[in-house]
Amino acid sequence: MTASTTTPTTAGASGPTRLVGPAPGGTGLPTPPVFDSIEAERQYRKEQLAAGFRLFGKFGFSEGVAGHITVRDPEHPDCFWVNPFGMSFHRIKVSDLILVDHEGNVRHGERPVNKAAFVIHSQVHAARPDVQAAAHAHSLHGKAFASLGIPLAPITQDACAFYEDHALYTDYRGVADEMEEGRRIGAALGPHKAAILANHGLLTVGRTVAEAVWWFVTMERSCQAQLLAMAAGKPLHIDHETALRTRDQLGTPLAGWFQAQPMWEQITDDAPDLFD
């Protein structure tokens, strides 16, 4: 497969968002786009965020009003876009997204912001300037696995993406409504792409929304696979060197972004109103 040499576009209500083209990656595969203006990049990130919520809805990751995905604003790195509190993942559109700064001030939008979303994501974004996006939800298998207080084991090829690259946060103290809780979560995440929040759920991050969302989807499935394997018997672990080599193939930011692309194509075809 070779990277396209044409200039890609993303559809929006006010016309397509024009992109400069794929950034050079040297892999022969498509790579995340680069932009000719802040406005174009902001619109693209918001479109990706709205699509990410639709995917979370499609995968059944909603649990009442819990769950949030955020993306850093490209012009104001101390601000991030987030879902309105209490709005169904299935209905979120670009125009619904809320912009909030790290002090808790709503800079754009009329609806309220989930305090737990602010507490967790403001501290994760502050702790990780290399990260654009973060995702957290109370998915069924993620929260079941999180109750065990153990890390993911390298028992499948897909789980190897997280081998020695995810954290275990074991200091659950109730609903995350205090800034200190967010700081502890951000510190526990460290340099990794994901964290298992004991007795709570999963948290993933990425350099793009697509990457963060993909890590969440595949981590949730890896938790499910390990739960099934542990219930059936004693899972066979992949050896250390093979697990590391597999992580280096499947666990890079580019790999995370690229593996999300089929999901993006499907959700944008199935739910074009998300661009409104």
CSV table of C-alpha atoms in Angstrom, one decimal:
chain,number,residue,atom,x,y,z
A,1,MET,CA,0.0,0.0,0.0
A,2,THR,CA,1.3,3.5,-0.8
A,3,ALA,CA,0.4,6.8,0.6
A,4,SER,CA,-2.0,8.9,-1.4
A,5,THR,CA,-0.5,11.9,-3.2
A,6,THR,CA,-3.8,13.7,-3.5
A,7,THR,CA,-4.9,16.4,-1.0
A,8,PRO,CA,-7.4,14.8,1.4
A,9,THR,CA,-10.5,16.5,2.7
A,10,THR,CA,-13.0,16.0,5.5
A,11,ALA,CA,-16.7,16.8,5.0
A,12,GLY,CA,-18.3,19.5,7.1
A,13,ALA,CA,-21.6,21.4,7.2
A,14,SER,CA,-19.9,24.5,5.9
A,15,GLY,CA,-17.9,22.7,3.3
A,16,PRO,CA,-14.9,20.4,3.4
A,17,THR,CA,-11.9,21.1,5.7
A,18,ARG,CA,-8.9,21.5,3.4
A,19,LEU,CA,-5.7,19.8,4.4
A,20,VAL,CA,-2.2,20.4,3.2
A,21,GLY,CA,-1.7,16.6,2.8
A,22,PRO,CA,-0.3,13.6,4.6
A,23,ALA,CA,2.8,14.4,6.6
A,24,PRO,CA,5.9,12.5,5.5
A,25,GLY,CA,6.2,9.3,7.4
A,26,GLY,CA,8.5,7.1,5.4
A,27,THR,CA,6.4,4.0,5.9
A,28,GLY,CA,4.5,4.0,2.6
A,29,LEU,CA,1.2,4.2,4.6
A,30,PRO,CA,-1.1,7.2,5.1
A,31,THR,CA,-0.2,9.4,8.0
A,32,PRO,CA,-2.0,12.1,10.1
A,33,PRO,CA,-2.7,15.2,8.1
A,34,VAL,CA,-1.0,18.6,8.4
A,35,PHE,CA,-2.8,21.9,7.9
A,36,ASP,CA,-2.4,25.3,6.4
A,37,SER,CA,-4.2,27.2,9.1
A,38,ILE,CA,-5.1,27.0,12.8
A,39,GLU,CA,-8.8,27.2,11.9
A,40,ALA,CA,-8.6,24.2,9.6
A,41,GLU,CA,-6.7,22.2,12.3
A,42,ARG,CA,-9.3,23.1,15.0
A,43,GLN,CA,-12.2,22.1,12.7
A,44,TYR,CA,-10.5,18.8,11.9
A,45,ARG,CA,-9.8,18.0,15.6
A,46,LYS,CA,-13.4,18.8,16.5
A,47,GLU,CA,-14.7,16.6,13.7
A,48,GLN,CA,-12.5,13.8,14.9
A,49,LEU,CA,-13.7,14.3,18.5
A,50,ALA,CA,-17.4,14.2,17.5
A,51,ALA,CA,-16.7,11.0,15.5
A,52,GLY,CA,-14.9,9.6,18.5
A,53,PHE,CA,-18.0,10.0,20.7
A,54,ARG,CA,-20.2,8.4,18.0
A,55,LEU,CA,-17.8,5.4,18.0
A,56,PHE,CA,-18.0,5.2,21.8
A,57,GLY,CA,-21.8,5.1,21.5
A,58,LYS,CA,-21.6,2.5,18.8
A,59,PHE,CA,-19.4,0.3,20.9
A,60,GLY,CA,-21.6,0.6,24.0
A,61,PHE,CA,-19.1,2.5,26.1
A,62,SER,CA,-21.7,4.8,27.6
A,63,GLU,CA,-22.8,4.4,31.3
A,64,GLY,CA,-25.4,7.1,32.1
A,65,VAL,CA,-23.6,10.5,32.0
A,66,ALA,CA,-20.1,9.0,32.6
A,67,GLY,CA,-17.3,9.1,30.1
A,68,HIS,CA,-15.5,11.8,28.2
A,69,ILE,CA,-13.0,12.3,25.4
A,70,THR,CA,-11.0,15.5,25.0
A,71,VAL,CA,-8.7,17.1,22.4
A,72,ARG,CA,-6.3,20.0,23.0
A,73,ASP,CA,-7.1,23.2,21.1
A,74,PRO,CA,-4.3,23.8,18.5
A,75,GLU,CA,-4.1,27.6,19.2
A,76,HIS,CA,-4.6,27.6,22.9
A,77,PRO,CA,-2.8,24.5,24.4
A,78,ASP,CA,-4.2,25.2,27.9
A,79,CYS,CA,-7.7,24.6,26.6
A,80,PHE,CA,-9.4,21.5,25.5
A,81,TRP,CA,-12.6,20.5,23.7
A,82,VAL,CA,-15.0,18.1,25.5
A,83,ASN,CA,-18.5,16.7,25.3
A,84,PRO,CA,-21.4,18.5,27.0
A,85,PHE,CA,-22.3,16.9,30.4
A,86,GLY,CA,-25.3,14.6,30.1
A,87,MET,CA,-25.5,14.4,26.3
A,88,SER,CA,-25.7,11.0,24.6
A,89,PHE,CA,-22.6,9.9,22.8
A,90,HIS,CA,-24.9,8.8,19.9
A,91,ARG,CA,-26.1,12.4,19.3
A,92,ILE,CA,-22.9,14.6,19.8
A,93,LYS,CA,-22.1,16.9,16.8
A,94,VAL,CA,-19.2,19.3,16.2
A,95,SER,CA,-21.4,22.2,17.1
A,96,ASP,CA,-22.2,20.7,20.6
A,97,LEU,CA,-18.6,20.6,21.8
A,98,ILE,CA,-17.5,22.7,24.7
A,99,LEU,CA,-14.1,24.5,25.1
A,100,VAL,CA,-12.8,24.7,28.6
A,101,ASP,CA,-9.5,26.0,29.9
A,102,HIS,CA,-7.3,24.4,32.6
A,103,GLU,CA,-8.8,26.7,35.2
A,104,GLY,CA,-12.3,25.4,34.6
A,105,ASN,CA,-13.6,28.4,32.6
A,106,VAL,CA,-15.9,27.6,29.7
A,107,ARG,CA,-14.5,29.5,26.7
A,108,HIS,CA,-17.0,28.3,24.1
A,109,GLY,CA,-20.4,26.6,24.5
A,110,GLU,CA,-23.5,27.0,26.6
A,111,ARG,CA,-23.9,23.5,28.2
A,112,PRO,CA,-22.3,22.4,31.5
A,113,VAL,CA,-19.0,20.4,31.6
A,114,ASN,CA,-18.7,17.1,33.7
A,115,LYS,CA,-16.6,18.1,36.7
A,116,ALA,CA,-14.9,14.7,36.6
A,117,ALA,CA,-14.0,15.3,33.0
A,118,PHE,CA,-12.4,18.6,33.9
A,119,VAL,CA,-10.6,17.2,36.9
A,120,ILE,CA,-9.1,14.2,35.1
A,121,HIS,CA,-8.4,15.7,31.7
A,122,SER,CA,-7.1,19.1,32.7
A,123,GLN,CA,-4.4,17.3,34.8
A,124,VAL,CA,-3.6,14.7,32.2
A,125,HIS,CA,-3.2,17.4,29.5
A,126,ALA,CA,-1.1,19.5,31.9
A,127,ALA,CA,1.1,16.6,32.8
A,128,ARG,CA,1.5,15.4,29.2
A,129,PRO,CA,2.2,18.3,26.7
A,130,ASP,CA,3.0,15.6,24.1
A,131,VAL,CA,-0.6,14.4,24.2
A,132,GLN,CA,-3.4,16.0,22.1
A,133,ALA,CA,-6.3,13.7,23.2
A,134,ALA,CA,-7.4,11.6,26.1
A,135,ALA,CA,-10.3,9.2,26.4
A,136,HIS,CA,-12.1,7.7,29.5
A,137,ALA,CA,-15.3,5.7,29.9
A,138,HIS,CA,-16.9,3.2,32.1
A,139,SER,CA,-16.9,0.4,29.6
A,140,LEU,CA,-18.1,-3.0,30.8
A,141,HIS,CA,-14.9,-5.1,30.5
A,142,GLY,CA,-12.6,-2.3,31.3
A,143,LYS,CA,-14.2,-1.6,34.7
A,144,ALA,CA,-14.5,-5.4,35.4
A,145,PHE,CA,-10.8,-5.8,34.7
A,146,ALA,CA,-10.0,-2.7,36.7
A,147,SER,CA,-11.5,-4.3,39.8
A,148,LEU,CA,-8.7,-6.9,39.8
A,149,GLY,CA,-5.9,-4.5,40.4
A,150,ILE,CA,-3.6,-6.1,37.9
A,151,PRO,CA,-2.0,-4.9,34.6
A,152,LEU,CA,-2.8,-6.4,31.2
A,153,ALA,CA,-0.7,-9.4,30.5
A,154,PRO,CA,0.9,-10.1,27.1
A,155,ILE,CA,-1.4,-13.0,26.2
A,156,THR,CA,-2.5,-11.9,22.8
A,157,GLN,CA,-0.8,-10.0,19.9
A,158,ASP,CA,-3.2,-7.1,20.4
A,159,ALA,CA,-2.5,-6.8,24.2
A,160,CYS,CA,1.2,-6.5,23.4
A,161,ALA,CA,0.5,-2.9,22.2
A,162,PHE,CA,0.3,-2.1,25.9
A,163,TYR,CA,3.2,-4.3,27.1
A,164,GLU,CA,5.2,-2.2,29.6
A,165,ASP,CA,3.4,0.8,28.3
A,166,HIS,CA,0.4,1.2,30.6
A,167,ALA,CA,0.1,2.2,34.2
A,168,LEU,CA,-2.0,0.9,37.1
A,169,TYR,CA,-3.6,3.5,39.3
A,170,THR,CA,-4.7,1.9,42.6
A,171,ASP,CA,-5.7,4.9,44.7
A,172,TYR,CA,-9.4,5.1,44.0
A,173,ARG,CA,-11.1,7.6,46.3
A,174,GLY,CA,-14.6,8.0,44.9
A,175,VAL,CA,-15.9,10.1,42.0
A,176,ALA,CA,-13.0,12.3,40.6
A,177,ASP,CA,-14.3,15.7,41.8
A,178,GLU,CA,-11.1,17.0,43.4
A,179,MET,CA,-8.1,18.4,41.5
A,180,GLU,CA,-5.7,16.3,43.6
A,181,GLU,CA,-7.4,13.2,42.3
A,182,GLY,CA,-6.7,14.4,38.7
A,183,ARG,CA,-3.1,15.1,39.6
A,184,ARG,CA,-2.6,11.7,41.0
A,185,ILE,CA,-4.1,10.1,37.9
A,186,GLY,CA,-1.9,12.2,35.7
A,187,ALA,CA,1.2,11.3,37.7
A,188,ALA,CA,0.3,7.6,37.6
A,189,LEU,CA,-0.1,7.7,33.8
A,190,GLY,CA,3.5,8.9,33.5
A,191,PRO,CA,4.8,8.6,29.9
A,192,HIS,CA,2.5,5.7,29.0
A,193,LYS,CA,-0.3,5.5,26.4
A,194,ALA,CA,-2.9,4.1,28.9
A,195,ALA,CA,-3.8,3.6,32.5
A,196,ILE,CA,-6.0,1.1,34.3
A,197,LEU,CA,-7.9,3.1,37.0
A,198,ALA,CA,-8.6,0.5,39.7
A,199,ASN,CA,-12.3,0.1,40.6
A,200,HIS,CA,-13.1,2.7,37.9
A,201,GLY,CA,-12.2,2.0,34.3
A,202,LEU,CA,-9.7,2.7,31.5
A,203,LEU,CA,-7.9,5.9,30.4
A,204,THR,CA,-6.0,6.2,27.1
A,205,VAL,CA,-4.1,9.1,25.5
A,206,GLY,CA,-2.7,9.9,22.0
A,207,ARG,CA,-1.2,12.4,19.7
A,208,THR,CA,-4.4,12.4,17.8
A,209,VAL,CA,-8.1,11.7,18.7
A,210,ALA,CA,-8.0,8.7,16.5
A,211,GLU,CA,-5.0,7.2,18.3
A,212,ALA,CA,-6.5,7.8,21.8
A,213,VAL,CA,-9.9,6.3,20.7
A,214,TRP,CA,-8.2,3.3,19.1
A,215,TRP,CA,-6.2,2.5,22.2
A,216,PHE,CA,-9.4,2.6,24.2
A,217,VAL,CA,-11.2,0.3,21.9
A,218,THR,CA,-8.4,-2.3,21.7
A,219,MET,CA,-7.6,-2.0,25.4
A,220,GLU,CA,-11.3,-2.7,26.3
A,221,ARG,CA,-11.2,-5.8,24.0
A,222,SER,CA,-7.9,-6.9,25.5
A,223,CYS,CA,-9.4,-6.7,28.9
A,224,GLN,CA,-12.3,-8.8,27.7
A,225,ALA,CA,-10.0,-11.4,26.2
A,226,GLN,CA,-7.9,-11.7,29.4
A,227,LEU,CA,-11.0,-12.0,31.5
A,228,LEU,CA,-12.3,-14.8,29.2
A,229,ALA,CA,-8.9,-16.5,29.2
A,230,MET,CA,-8.5,-16.4,33.0
A,231,ALA,CA,-12.0,-17.8,33.4
A,232,ALA,CA,-11.2,-20.7,31.1
A,233,GLY,CA,-7.8,-21.6,32.5
A,234,LYS,CA,-4.2,-20.3,32.8
A,235,PRO,CA,-3.3,-18.0,29.9
A,236,LEU,CA,0.0,-18.6,28.1
A,237,HIS,CA,2.1,-15.5,28.2
A,238,ILE,CA,4.1,-14.2,25.2
A,239,ASP,CA,7.8,-14.0,26.1
A,240,HIS,CA,9.4,-10.7,26.9
A,241,GLU,CA,11.4,-10.1,23.8
A,242,THR,CA,8.5,-11.0,21.5
A,243,ALA,CA,6.1,-8.9,23.4
A,244,LEU,CA,8.5,-5.9,23.1
A,245,ARG,CA,9.0,-6.4,19.4
A,246,THR,CA,5.3,-6.7,18.9
A,247,ARG,CA,4.6,-3.5,20.8
A,248,ASP,CA,7.1,-1.7,18.7
A,249,GLN,CA,5.1,-2.8,15.6
A,250,LEU,CA,1.6,-2.3,16.9
A,251,GLY,CA,1.9,0.2,19.7
A,252,THR,CA,3.3,3.3,18.1
A,253,PRO,CA,1.3,6.6,17.7
A,254,LEU,CA,1.2,6.1,13.9
A,255,ALA,CA,0.0,2.5,14.3
A,256,GLY,CA,-2.7,3.7,16.7
A,257,TRP,CA,-3.9,6.4,14.3
A,258,PHE,CA,-3.8,4.1,11.2
A,259,GLN,CA,-5.7,1.3,12.9
A,260,ALA,CA,-8.5,3.7,13.7
A,261,GLN,CA,-9.1,4.7,10.1
A,262,PRO,CA,-11.5,1.9,9.1
A,263,MET,CA,-13.7,2.9,12.1
A,264,TRP,CA,-13.6,6.5,11.1
A,265,GLU,CA,-14.7,5.7,7.5
A,266,GLN,CA,-17.6,3.7,8.8
A,267,ILE,CA,-18.9,6.1,11.4
A,268,THR,CA,-18.6,9.2,9.1
A,269,ASP,CA,-20.6,7.3,6.4
A,270,ASP,CA,-23.2,6.0,9.0
A,271,ALA,CA,-23.6,9.3,10.9
A,272,PRO,CA,-22.9,12.3,8.6
A,273,ASP,CA,-24.8,14.6,10.9
A,274,LEU,CA,-21.9,14.5,13.4
A,275,PHE,CA,-20.3,17.2,11.2
A,276,ASP,CA,-23.1,19.7,11.9
